[in-house]
Tab-separated table of C-alpha atoms in Angstrom:
chain	number	residue	atom	x	y	z
A	641	UNK	CA	0.000	0.000	0.000
A	642	UNK	CA	1.420	3.407	-0.942
A	643	UNK	CA	0.397	6.227	1.357
A	644	UNK	CA	0.866	9.818	0.295
A	645	UNK	CA	0.336	12.053	3.288
A	646	UNK	CA	-0.158	15.758	2.896
A	647	UNK	CA	-1.373	17.381	6.121
A	648	UNK	CA	-3.971	19.623	4.471
A	649	UNK	CA	-5.422	17.003	2.147
A	650	UNK	CA	-7.091	13.611	2.532
A	651	UNK	CA	-4.949	10.482	2.609
A	652	UNK	CA	-4.851	8.747	-0.756
A	653	UNK	CA	-4.305	5.014	-0.484
A	654	UNK	CA	-3.706	2.488	-3.194
A	655	UNK	CA	-4.281	-0.856	-1.508
A	656	UNK	CA	-3.484	-4.002	-3.444
A	657	UNK	CA	-6.013	-6.874	-3.552
A	658	UNK	CA	-4.054	-9.082	-1.123
A	659	UNK	CA	-4.045	-6.336	1.484
A	660	UNK	CA	-7.757	-5.690	1.012
A	661	UNK	CA	-8.436	-9.375	1.632
A	662	UNK	CA	-6.232	-9.300	4.746
A	663	UNK	CA	-7.952	-6.229	6.238
A	664	UNK	CA	-11.356	-7.759	5.552
A	665	UNK	CA	-10.274	-10.959	7.298
A	666	UNK	CA	-8.928	-9.011	10.286
A	667	UNK	CA	-12.247	-7.191	10.558
A	668	UNK	CA	-14.290	-10.395	10.486
A	669	UNK	CA	-12.218	-12.062	13.196
A	670	UNK	CA	-11.372	-9.138	15.491
A	671	UNK	CA	-14.211	-6.624	15.355
A	672	UNK	CA	-17.269	-8.762	16.259
A	673	UNK	CA	-15.545	-10.276	19.294
A	674	UNK	CA	-14.226	-7.007	20.694
A	675	UNK	CA	-17.454	-5.106	19.992
A	676	UNK	CA	-19.591	-7.707	21.782
A	677	UNK	CA	-17.192	-7.779	24.738
A	678	UNK	CA	-17.163	-3.990	24.992
A	679	UNK	CA	-20.963	-3.972	24.730
A	680	UNK	CA	-21.128	-6.249	27.768
A	681	UNK	CA	-18.472	-4.175	29.548
A	682	UNK	CA	-20.844	-1.233	29.584
A	683	UNK	CA	-23.952	-3.319	30.175
A	684	UNK	CA	-22.425	-4.474	33.472
A	685	UNK	CA	-21.002	-1.048	34.349
A	686	UNK	CA	-24.229	0.871	33.697
A	687	UNK	CA	-26.602	-1.602	35.323
A	688	UNK	CA	-26.493	0.537	38.471
A	689	UNK	CA	-28.061	3.475	36.596
A	690	UNK	CA	-31.090	1.353	35.705
A	691	UNK	CA	-31.169	-0.360	39.113
A	692	UNK	CA	-31.701	3.058	40.669
A	693	UNK	CA	-35.124	3.197	39.019
A	694	UNK	CA	-36.041	-0.141	40.674
A	695	UNK	CA	-35.608	1.144	44.239
A	696	UNK	CA	-31.943	0.187	44.679
A	697	UNK	CA	-31.364	3.139	46.997
A	698	UNK	CA	-34.386	2.328	49.149
A	699	UNK	CA	-33.468	-1.364	49.444
A	700	UNK	CA	-29.902	-0.561	50.542
A	701	UNK	CA	-30.940	2.372	52.796
A	702	UNK	CA	-28.922	4.880	50.741
A	703	UNK	CA	-29.357	8.632	50.982
A	704	UNK	CA	-27.729	11.929	49.996
A	705	UNK	CA	-24.761	11.581	47.641
A	706	UNK	CA	-24.229	7.881	48.386
A	707	UNK	CA	-25.465	6.838	44.932
A	708	UNK	CA	-23.064	9.327	43.340
A	709	UNK	CA	-20.220	7.816	45.370
A	710	UNK	CA	-21.210	4.295	44.283
A	711	UNK	CA	-20.991	5.455	40.655
A	712	UNK	CA	-17.720	7.315	41.208
A	713	UNK	CA	-15.824	4.628	43.152
A	714	UNK	CA	-15.752	2.279	40.147
A	715	UNK	CA	-13.493	4.713	38.336
A	716	UNK	CA	-11.073	4.907	41.265
A	717	UNK	CA	-10.337	1.183	40.874
A	718	UNK	CA	-10.384	1.594	37.098
A	719	UNK	CA	-7.808	4.401	37.154
A	720	UNK	CA	-5.459	2.641	39.597
A	721	UNK	CA	-5.183	-0.467	37.398
A	722	UNK	CA	-4.833	1.126	33.947
A	723	UNK	CA	-1.131	1.894	33.532
A	724	UNK	CA	0.231	-1.241	35.311
A	725	UNK	CA	-2.118	-3.360	33.204
A	726	UNK	CA	-0.991	-1.924	29.872
A	727	UNK	CA	2.675	-2.136	30.847
A	728	UNK	CA	2.037	-5.840	31.468
A	729	UNK	CA	0.014	-6.447	28.293
A	730	UNK	CA	3.066	-5.992	26.029
A	731	UNK	CA	4.751	-8.924	27.806
A	732	UNK	CA	1.915	-11.495	27.820
A	733	UNK	CA	-0.807	-12.713	25.481
A	734	UNK	CA	-3.231	-9.764	25.341
A	735	UNK	CA	-6.217	-11.810	24.186
A	736	UNK	CA	-5.960	-14.351	26.998
A	737	UNK	CA	-5.351	-11.615	29.554
A	738	UNK	CA	-8.400	-9.609	28.451
A	739	UNK	CA	-10.677	-12.657	28.414
A	740	UNK	CA	-9.551	-13.564	31.945
A	741	UNK	CA	-10.265	-10.050	33.192
A	742	UNK	CA	-13.677	-10.179	31.530
A	743	UNK	CA	-14.588	-13.374	33.375
A	744	UNK	CA	-13.482	-11.750	36.625
A	745	UNK	CA	-15.628	-8.649	36.116
A	746	UNK	CA	-18.598	-10.886	35.218
A	747	UNK	CA	-18.295	-12.618	38.592
A	748	UNK	CA	-17.997	-9.318	40.473
A	749	UNK	CA	-20.977	-7.870	38.594
A	750	UNK	CA	-23.171	-10.871	39.378
A	751	UNK	CA	-22.138	-10.695	43.048
A	752	UNK	CA	-23.611	-7.181	43.212
A	753	UNK	CA	-27.006	-8.875	43.439
A	754	UNK	CA	-26.025	-10.221	46.872
A	755	UNK	CA	-25.106	-6.903	48.516
A	756	UNK	CA	-27.208	-5.886	51.511
A	757	UNK	CA	-25.794	-2.468	52.316
A	758	UNK	CA	-24.288	0.673	50.856
A	759	UNK	CA	-20.812	-0.470	51.951
A	760	UNK	CA	-21.185	-3.763	50.090
A	761	UNK	CA	-22.262	-1.935	46.934
A	762	UNK	CA	-19.252	0.406	47.110
A	763	UNK	CA	-16.886	-2.568	47.573
A	764	UNK	CA	-18.354	-4.398	44.554
A	765	UNK	CA	-18.144	-1.293	42.398
A	766	UNK	CA	-14.508	-0.683	43.364
A	767	UNK	CA	-13.440	-4.220	42.438
A	768	UNK	CA	-15.545	-4.088	39.270
A	769	UNK	CA	-13.469	-1.062	38.213
A	770	UNK	CA	-10.220	-2.959	38.816
A	771	UNK	CA	-11.443	-5.958	36.791
A	772	UNK	CA	-12.723	-3.816	33.896
A	773	UNK	CA	-9.631	-1.596	33.680
A	774	UNK	CA	-7.552	-3.712	31.244
A	775	UNK	CA	-10.203	-4.068	28.555
A	776	UNK	CA	-10.490	-0.728	26.740
A	777	UNK	CA	-6.770	0.131	26.495
A	778	UNK	CA	-6.077	-3.554	25.803
A	779	UNK	CA	-8.539	-3.574	22.914
A	780	UNK	CA	-7.046	-0.415	21.393
A	781	UNK	CA	-3.591	-1.961	21.805
A	782	UNK	CA	-4.741	-5.013	19.800
A	783	UNK	CA	-6.074	-2.678	17.104
A	784	UNK	CA	-2.668	-0.987	16.976
A	785	UNK	CA	-0.982	-4.364	16.362
A	786	UNK	CA	-3.117	-5.179	13.329
A	787	UNK	CA	-4.337	-1.867	11.842
A	788	UNK	CA	-2.686	1.199	10.321
A	789	UNK	CA	-3.109	4.768	11.594
A	790	UNK	CA	-5.759	5.647	9.005
A	791	UNK	CA	-7.744	2.505	9.916
A	792	UNK	CA	-7.654	3.011	13.687
A	793	UNK	CA	-10.333	5.680	14.148
A	794	UNK	CA	-12.982	3.680	12.285
A	795	UNK	CA	-12.278	0.531	14.323
A	796	UNK	CA	-12.243	2.411	17.628
A	797	UNK	CA	-15.496	4.039	16.528
A	798	UNK	CA	-17.060	0.642	15.853
A	799	UNK	CA	-15.947	-0.614	19.261
A	800	UNK	CA	-17.203	2.548	20.934
A	801	UNK	CA	-20.502	1.982	19.165
A	802	UNK	CA	-20.785	-1.163	21.300
A	803	UNK	CA	-20.625	0.978	24.436
A	804	UNK	CA	-23.300	3.360	23.171
A	805	UNK	CA	-25.606	0.536	22.126
A	806	UNK	CA	-25.062	-1.028	25.555
A	807	UNK	CA	-26.110	2.195	27.264
A	808	UNK	CA	-29.232	2.287	25.130
A	809	UNK	CA	-30.186	-1.386	25.163
A	810	UNK	CA	-29.567	-1.771	28.895
A	811	UNK	CA	-32.701	0.338	29.239
A	812	UNK	CA	-34.664	-2.150	27.126
A	813	UNK	CA	-33.243	-5.124	29.032
A	814	UNK	CA	-33.972	-3.476	32.370
A	815	UNK	CA	-37.524	-2.599	31.381
A	816	UNK	CA	-38.228	-6.268	30.608
A	817	UNK	CA	-36.520	-7.583	33.742
A	818	UNK	CA	-38.187	-5.088	36.087
A	819	UNK	CA	-41.626	-5.645	34.557
A	820	UNK	CA	-41.452	-9.455	34.423
A	821	UNK	CA	-39.086	-10.635	37.167
A	822	UNK	CA	-39.410	-8.165	40.052
A	823	UNK	CA	-40.187	-10.297	43.105
A	824	UNK	CA	-39.541	-13.630	41.340
A	825	UNK	CA	-38.106	-16.194	43.814
A	826	UNK	CA	-37.851	-13.491	46.429
A	827	UNK	CA	-35.402	-11.337	44.458
A	828	UNK	CA	-35.959	-7.765	43.317
A	829	UNK	CA	-35.778	-6.751	39.683
A	830	UNK	CA	-32.422	-5.021	40.133
A	831	UNK	CA	-30.941	-8.195	41.652
A	832	UNK	CA	-32.103	-10.252	38.671
A	833	UNK	CA	-30.608	-7.616	36.366
A	834	UNK	CA	-27.122	-8.043	37.849
A	835	UNK	CA	-27.385	-11.850	37.842
A	836	UNK	CA	-28.560	-12.142	34.222
A	837	UNK	CA	-26.064	-9.656	32.826
A	838	UNK	CA	-23.171	-11.149	34.820
A	839	UNK	CA	-23.969	-14.688	33.624
A	840	UNK	CA	-24.106	-13.586	29.975
A	841	UNK	CA	-20.772	-11.781	30.320
A	842	UNK	CA	-19.128	-14.860	31.878
A	843	UNK	CA	-20.274	-17.010	28.949
A	844	UNK	CA	-18.828	-14.598	26.365
A	845	UNK	CA	-15.587	-14.338	28.375
A	846	UNK	CA	-15.058	-18.102	28.064
A	847	UNK	CA	-15.476	-17.819	24.292
A	848	UNK	CA	-13.000	-14.932	24.314
A	849	UNK	CA	-10.130	-17.256	25.308
A	850	UNK	CA	-10.407	-18.792	21.817
A	851	UNK	CA	-11.683	-15.853	19.775
A	852	UNK	CA	-9.478	-12.927	20.829
A	853	UNK	CA	-6.184	-12.553	18.903
A	854	UNK	CA	-2.843	-12.173	20.642
A	855	UNK	CA	0.212	-11.228	18.565
A	856	UNK	CA	0.917	-11.638	14.857
A	857	UNK	CA	3.120	-14.665	15.581
A	858	UNK	CA	0.398	-16.269	17.696
A	859	UNK	CA	-2.713	-15.796	15.558
A	860	UNK	CA	-3.779	-19.229	14.267
A	861	UNK	CA	-6.280	-17.928	11.712
A	862	UNK	CA	-3.564	-16.050	9.766
A	863	UNK	CA	-1.372	-17.851	7.251
A	864	UNK	CA	2.390	-17.310	7.062
A	865	UNK	CA	2.001	-15.014	4.050
A	866	UNK	CA	-0.730	-13.016	5.772
A	867	UNK	CA	1.445	-12.546	8.868
A	868	UNK	CA	4.287	-11.299	6.677
A	869	UNK	CA	2.004	-8.860	4.870
A	870	UNK	CA	0.546	-7.634	8.178
A	871	UNK	CA	4.037	-6.902	9.537
A	872	UNK	CA	5.075	-5.105	6.352
A	873	UNK	CA	2.078	-2.781	6.296
A	874	UNK	CA	2.454	-1.832	9.968
A	875	UNK	CA	6.191	-1.200	9.438
A	876	UNK	CA	5.424	1.045	6.427
A	877	UNK	CA	2.907	2.971	8.478
A	878	UNK	CA	5.313	4.096	11.216
A	879	UNK	CA	5.872	7.821	11.618
A	880	UNK	CA	9.367	8.844	10.529
A	881	UNK	CA	10.573	9.561	14.089
A	882	UNK	CA	9.982	5.962	15.239
A	883	UNK	CA	12.372	4.594	17.878
A	884	UNK	CA	13.889	1.164	18.471
A	885	UNK	CA	12.273	-1.387	20.771
A	886	UNK	CA	12.147	-0.552	24.478
A	887	UNK	CA	11.376	-2.192	27.806
A	888	UNK	CA	8.081	-1.527	29.566
A	889	UNK	CA	9.763	0.940	31.937
A	890	UNK	CA	11.487	2.714	29.044
A	891	UNK	CA	8.120	2.998	27.313
A	892	UNK	CA	6.701	4.611	30.471
A	893	UNK	CA	9.590	7.094	30.607
A	894	UNK	CA	9.275	7.898	26.887
A	895	UNK	CA	5.564	8.607	27.333
A	896	UNK	CA	6.016	10.768	30.435
A	897	UNK	CA	8.771	12.879	28.823
A	898	UNK	CA	6.681	13.677	25.730
A	899	UNK	CA	4.676	16.886	26.303
A	900	UNK	CA	2.117	15.717	23.754
A	901	UNK	CA	1.235	12.826	26.065
A	902	UNK	CA	-0.107	15.198	28.682
A	903	UNK	CA	-1.972	17.304	26.163
A	904	UNK	CA	-3.771	14.197	24.872
A	905	UNK	CA	-4.458	13.180	28.482
A	906	UNK	CA	-6.134	16.490	29.274
A	907	UNK	CA	-7.980	16.462	25.949
A	908	UNK	CA	-9.475	13.075	26.793
A	909	UNK	CA	-10.120	14.003	30.431
A	910	UNK	CA	-12.127	17.081	29.440
A	911	UNK	CA	-13.927	15.105	26.751
A	912	UNK	CA	-14.998	12.275	29.075
A	913	UNK	CA	-15.847	14.792	31.800
A	914	UNK	CA	-18.371	16.209	29.347
A	915	UNK	CA	-19.713	12.648	28.927
A	916	UNK	CA	-20.212	11.960	32.652
A	917	UNK	CA	-23.966	12.266	32.121
A	918	UNK	CA	-23.797	8.643	30.902
A	919	UNK	CA	-24.468	7.118	34.352
A	920	UNK	CA	-27.248	9.604	35.039
A	921	UNK	CA	-29.024	9.541	31.701
A	922	UNK	CA	-31.973	7.446	32.990
A	923	UNK	CA	-32.292	9.897	35.890
A	924	UNK	CA	-32.357	12.838	33.467
A	925	UNK	CA	-34.846	10.995	31.253
A	926	UNK	CA	-37.087	10.515	34.286
A	927	UNK	CA	-37.556	14.305	34.426
A	928	UNK	CA	-39.617	13.975	31.240
A	929	UNK	CA	-42.431	12.773	33.490
A	930	UNK	CA	-43.090	9.189	32.364
A	931	UNK	CA	-43.250	5.975	34.410
A	932	UNK	CA	-40.218	3.713	34.941
A	933	UNK	CA	-40.852	1.379	31.992
A	934	UNK	CA	-41.415	4.198	29.494
A	935	UNK	CA	-38.428	6.127	30.881
A	936	UNK	CA	-36.136	3.138	30.335
A	937	UNK	CA	-37.447	2.673	26.811
A	938	UNK	CA	-36.825	6.345	26.028
A	939	UNK	CA	-33.129	5.996	26.918
A	940	UNK	CA	-32.470	3.656	23.980
A	941	UNK	CA	-32.975	5.737	20.764
A	942	UNK	CA	-30.515	8.567	21.623
A	943	UNK	CA	-27.675	6.105	22.147
A	944	UNK	CA	-28.450	4.133	19.001
A	945	UNK	CA	-28.129	7.396	17.062
A	946	UNK	CA	-24.935	8.244	18.981
A	947	UNK	CA	-23.498	4.845	18.028
A	948	UNK	CA	-24.157	5.507	14.348
A	949	UNK	CA	-22.598	8.960	14.717
A	950	UNK	CA	-19.482	7.529	16.355
A	951	UNK	CA	-18.902	5.100	13.474
A	952	UNK	CA	-19.561	7.753	10.821
A	953	UNK	CA	-17.235	10.319	12.404
A	954	UNK	CA	-14.490	7.725	12.919
A	955	UNK	CA	-14.764	6.638	9.295
A	956	UNK	CA	-14.731	10.233	8.065
A	957	UNK	CA	-11.682	11.120	10.182
A	958	UNK	CA	-9.714	8.159	8.831
A	959	UNK	CA	-10.869	8.718	5.266
A	960	UNK	CA	-9.951	12.416	5.259
A	961	UNK	CA	-6.901	11.994	7.503
A	962	UNK	CA	-8.209	14.866	9.642
A	963	UNK	CA	-8.639	15.128	13.419
A	964	UNK	CA	-9.001	18.693	14.729
A	965	UNK	CA	-12.119	19.777	12.872
A	966	UNK	CA	-13.860	16.461	13.551
A	967	UNK	CA	-13.330	16.950	17.292
A	968	UNK	CA	-14.303	20.620	17.133
A	969	UNK	CA	-17.550	20.099	15.226
A	970	UNK	CA	-18.766	17.093	17.228
A	971	UNK	CA	-18.066	18.671	20.623
A	972	UNK	CA	-19.673	21.945	19.506
A	973	UNK	CA	-22.797	19.932	18.670
A	974	UNK	CA	-22.635	18.505	22.206
A	975	UNK	CA	-22.375	22.024	23.673
A	976	UNK	CA	-25.530	23.049	21.790
A	977	UNK	CA	-27.337	20.015	23.234
A	978	UNK	CA	-26.160	20.706	26.784
A	979	UNK	CA	-27.270	24.331	26.638
A	980	UNK	CA	-30.620	23.353	25.140
A	981	UNK	CA	-31.260	20.703	27.826
A	982	UNK	CA	-30.418	23.102	30.654
A	983	UNK	CA	-32.515	25.908	29.191
A	984	UNK	CA	-35.902	24.217	29.038
A	985	UNK	CA	-38.162	21.772	30.864
A	986	UNK	CA	-40.467	21.381	27.873
A	987	UNK	CA	-40.822	17.635	27.319
A	988	UNK	CA	-40.405	17.617	23.525
A	989	UNK	CA	-37.527	20.117	23.458
A	990	UNK	CA	-35.658	18.342	26.262
A	991	UNK	CA	-35.981	14.943	24.602
A	992	UNK	CA	-34.641	16.417	21.354
A	993	UNK	CA	-31.692	17.739	23.364
A	994	UNK	CA	-31.214	14.213	24.741
A	995	UNK	CA	-30.472	13.129	21.165
A	996	UNK	CA	-28.152	16.038	20.378
A	997	UNK	CA	-25.661	16.004	23.252
A	998	UNK	CA	-24.928	12.227	23.256
A	999	UNK	CA	-24.319	12.246	19.494
A	1000	UNK	CA	-21.884	15.148	19.770
A	1001	UNK	CA	-20.092	14.082	22.949
A	1002	UNK	CA	-19.561	10.430	22.079
A	1003	UNK	CA	-18.665	10.881	18.398
A	1004	UNK	CA	-15.372	12.575	19.290
A	1005	UNK	CA	-14.006	9.655	21.308
A	1006	UNK	CA	-12.786	7.432	18.481
A	1007	UNK	CA	-11.025	10.388	16.853
A	1008	UNK	CA	-9.161	11.342	20.053
A	1009	UNK	CA	-8.088	7.763	20.876
A	1010	UNK	CA	-7.014	7.006	17.306
A	1011	UNK	CA	-5.152	10.329	17.118
A	1012	UNK	CA	-3.234	9.656	20.338
A	1013	UNK	CA	-2.372	6.096	19.287
A	1014	UNK	CA	-1.038	7.108	15.866
A	1015	UNK	CA	0.821	10.198	17.069
A	1016	UNK	CA	2.649	8.628	20.017
A	1017	UNK	CA	3.535	5.213	18.599
A	1018	UNK	CA	7.319	5.518	18.358
A	1019	UNK	CA	7.598	2.159	20.207
A	1020	UNK	CA	4.998	-0.496	21.032
A	1021	UNK	CA	5.693	-0.028	24.739
A	1022	UNK	CA	5.210	3.744	24.545
A	1023	UNK	CA	1.965	3.322	22.629
A	1024	UNK	CA	0.613	0.870	25.215
A	1025	UNK	CA	1.408	3.309	28.032
A	1026	UNK	CA	-0.111	6.219	26.085
A	1027	UNK	CA	-3.381	4.347	25.563
A	1028	UNK	CA	-3.528	3.585	29.278
A	1029	UNK	CA	-2.586	7.109	30.401
A	1030	UNK	CA	-5.176	8.815	28.206
A	1031	UNK	CA	-7.798	6.391	29.482
A	1032	UNK	CA	-6.699	7.011	33.091
A	1033	UNK	CA	-7.017	10.770	32.746
A	1034	UNK	CA	-10.275	10.399	30.869
A	1035	UNK	CA	-11.846	8.337	33.610
A	1036	UNK	CA	-10.640	10.697	36.321
A	1037	UNK	CA	-13.306	12.917	34.798
A	1038	UNK	CA	-15.916	10.300	35.643
A	1039	UNK	CA	-14.811	10.299	39.302
A	1040	UNK	CA	-15.636	13.947	39.951
A	1041	UNK	CA	-18.246	14.067	37.188
A	1042	UNK	CA	-20.518	11.821	39.237
A	1043	UNK	CA	-20.939	14.637	41.764
A	1044	UNK	CA	-22.087	17.162	39.174
A	1045	UNK	CA	-25.555	15.599	39.019
A	1046	UNK	CA	-26.917	15.907	42.593
A	1047	UNK	CA	-30.562	15.187	43.355
A	1048	UNK	CA	-30.842	18.730	44.710
A	1049	UNK	CA	-30.349	20.066	41.174
A	1050	UNK	CA	-33.292	18.240	39.607
A	1051	UNK	CA	-35.214	18.582	37.387
A	1052	UNK	CA	-33.125	21.089	35.421
A	1053	UNK	CA	-29.649	19.697	36.301
A	1054	UNK	CA	-28.077	23.007	35.318
A	1055	UNK	CA	-24.835	22.217	37.160
A	1056	UNK	CA	-24.258	18.998	35.224
A	1057	UNK	CA	-25.194	20.351	31.818
A	1058	UNK	CA	-23.291	23.617	32.324
A	1059	UNK	CA	-20.133	21.855	33.476
A	1060	UNK	CA	-20.385	19.403	30.570
A	1061	UNK	CA	-20.526	22.267	28.075
A	1062	UNK	CA	-17.458	23.857	29.663
A	1063	UNK	CA	-15.493	20.614	29.595
A	1064	UNK	CA	-16.335	20.090	25.917
A	1065	UNK	CA	-15.015	23.581	25.120
A	1066	UNK	CA	-11.745	22.858	26.981
A	1067	UNK	CA	-11.290	19.627	24.998
A	1068	UNK	CA	-11.682	21.595	21.758
A	1069	UNK	CA	-8.979	24.021	22.928
A	1070	UNK	CA	-6.606	21.106	23.609
A	1071	UNK	CA	-7.193	19.767	20.090
A	1072	UNK	CA	-6.175	23.070	18.513
A	1073	UNK	CA	-3.041	23.346	20.655
A	1074	UNK	CA	-2.125	19.795	19.562
A	1075	UNK	CA	-2.682	20.780	15.935
A	1076	UNK	CA	-0.162	23.623	16.288
A	1077	UNK	CA	2.424	21.334	17.921
A	1078	UNK	CA	2.102	18.684	15.206
A	1079	UNK	CA	2.407	21.258	12.441
A	1080	UNK	CA	5.721	22.293	14.012
A	1081	UNK	CA	6.834	18.652	14.270
A	1082	UNK	CA	5.982	18.034	10.616
A	1083	UNK	CA	8.103	21.006	9.553
A	1084	UNK	CA	10.995	19.594	11.586
A	1085	UNK	CA	10.625	16.116	10.019
A	1086	UNK	CA	10.490	17.530	6.482
A	1087	UNK	CA	13.550	19.692	7.116
A	1088	UNK	CA	15.568	16.697	8.322
A	1089	UNK	CA	14.944	14.504	5.248
A	1090	UNK	CA	14.801	14.942	1.481
A	1091	UNK	CA	13.029	11.584	1.025
A	1092	UNK	CA	9.312	10.831	1.212
A	1093	UNK	CA	8.337	10.522	4.883
A	1094	UNK	CA	5.168	9.820	6.864
A	1095	UNK	CA	3.987	12.901	8.742
A	1096	UNK	CA	1.680	13.455	11.703
A	1097	UNK	CA	-2.014	13.852	10.981
A	1098	UNK	CA	-3.995	16.632	12.577
């Protein structure tokens, strides 16, 4: 494949038939497995948001900000495990490791049904965060092994679509469970929800031990020629300032010394801070005035549309080899939705806003993650650390974001929507600063070589 990269123009790729067949095969084997697993990751994580509508707080004698703390504490465990996990993943079989972690989080999620107090719920949520931590950066690391820079954003977008569909369809699942199983065999609907979703996740995790790929040398469904072609295309795709192999600790030091690392971290932190409404979306939807079943059903369509938007924006960013304007436009759309939702309590207008801000906020994610992965990939170890660090900073936003939606602020939730709009604006600012830095780096790379070189995309 010949790639001609000009920063102000789309990437033009001439891919030979053998490479097209290889990419199609990679997609068929990798994408369905990872998308389903990520779907279940968020089904288990967001079950607490639906359980709240089935009297979870009353059953566990919770009051005040205790629900917000139960939401927030998951991300404390999640953040603590991220970087150590991705430093380890370059030294073991990533597919086996991720499947094992998935089985562990399935068990912890199912055990949530047995909690009898607020303290037990907090403990389960903390350990659920630790068990879930390796999956997202691990999945993006697997993408980086098999896909080129221009292909990354679309694949991350497809995976992220699984999260958005999970957020939407958990409402449908919960509506059925609460309506048909509440009180069955002495268990509440929210207990059955955790049991059913945990059991399904455990089953898929067992399949993951065979379905998830590991490294190019340990992928049984690739032939020798396909492995060779896969290595060649990844080698061709490296940015011209690539470094030699490094140890895990060297990768950590390389990442920490690169100022662009921290800019991507803050970009993702502000972006995910603007998306902290995720765990409170059913609560916001309840302000529309409908009963529990209808409220849960109403949470589905906005996230289905957001999933389609995430895939479309990821595809467009990779196709046009452009990042900054994609982030700017999508997050500006989110800002419009946040302002609209905070400005009115009219049922129709607020539900329209509930479509606008998820589409804008979530569509930027695949672009940011793919941009960070392709920009800071001088070594495999550095890239693995970068993916973990950006995810760590991003989910720090979820820790404090949970407290921006207090019950005292209902039904308008002006604090949450206003803060989300501000965070989205800060993420846009980070993207434009990164654009300026990469333009400077590209001028330096061009000045140091008279040959054709791969440049940074922005």
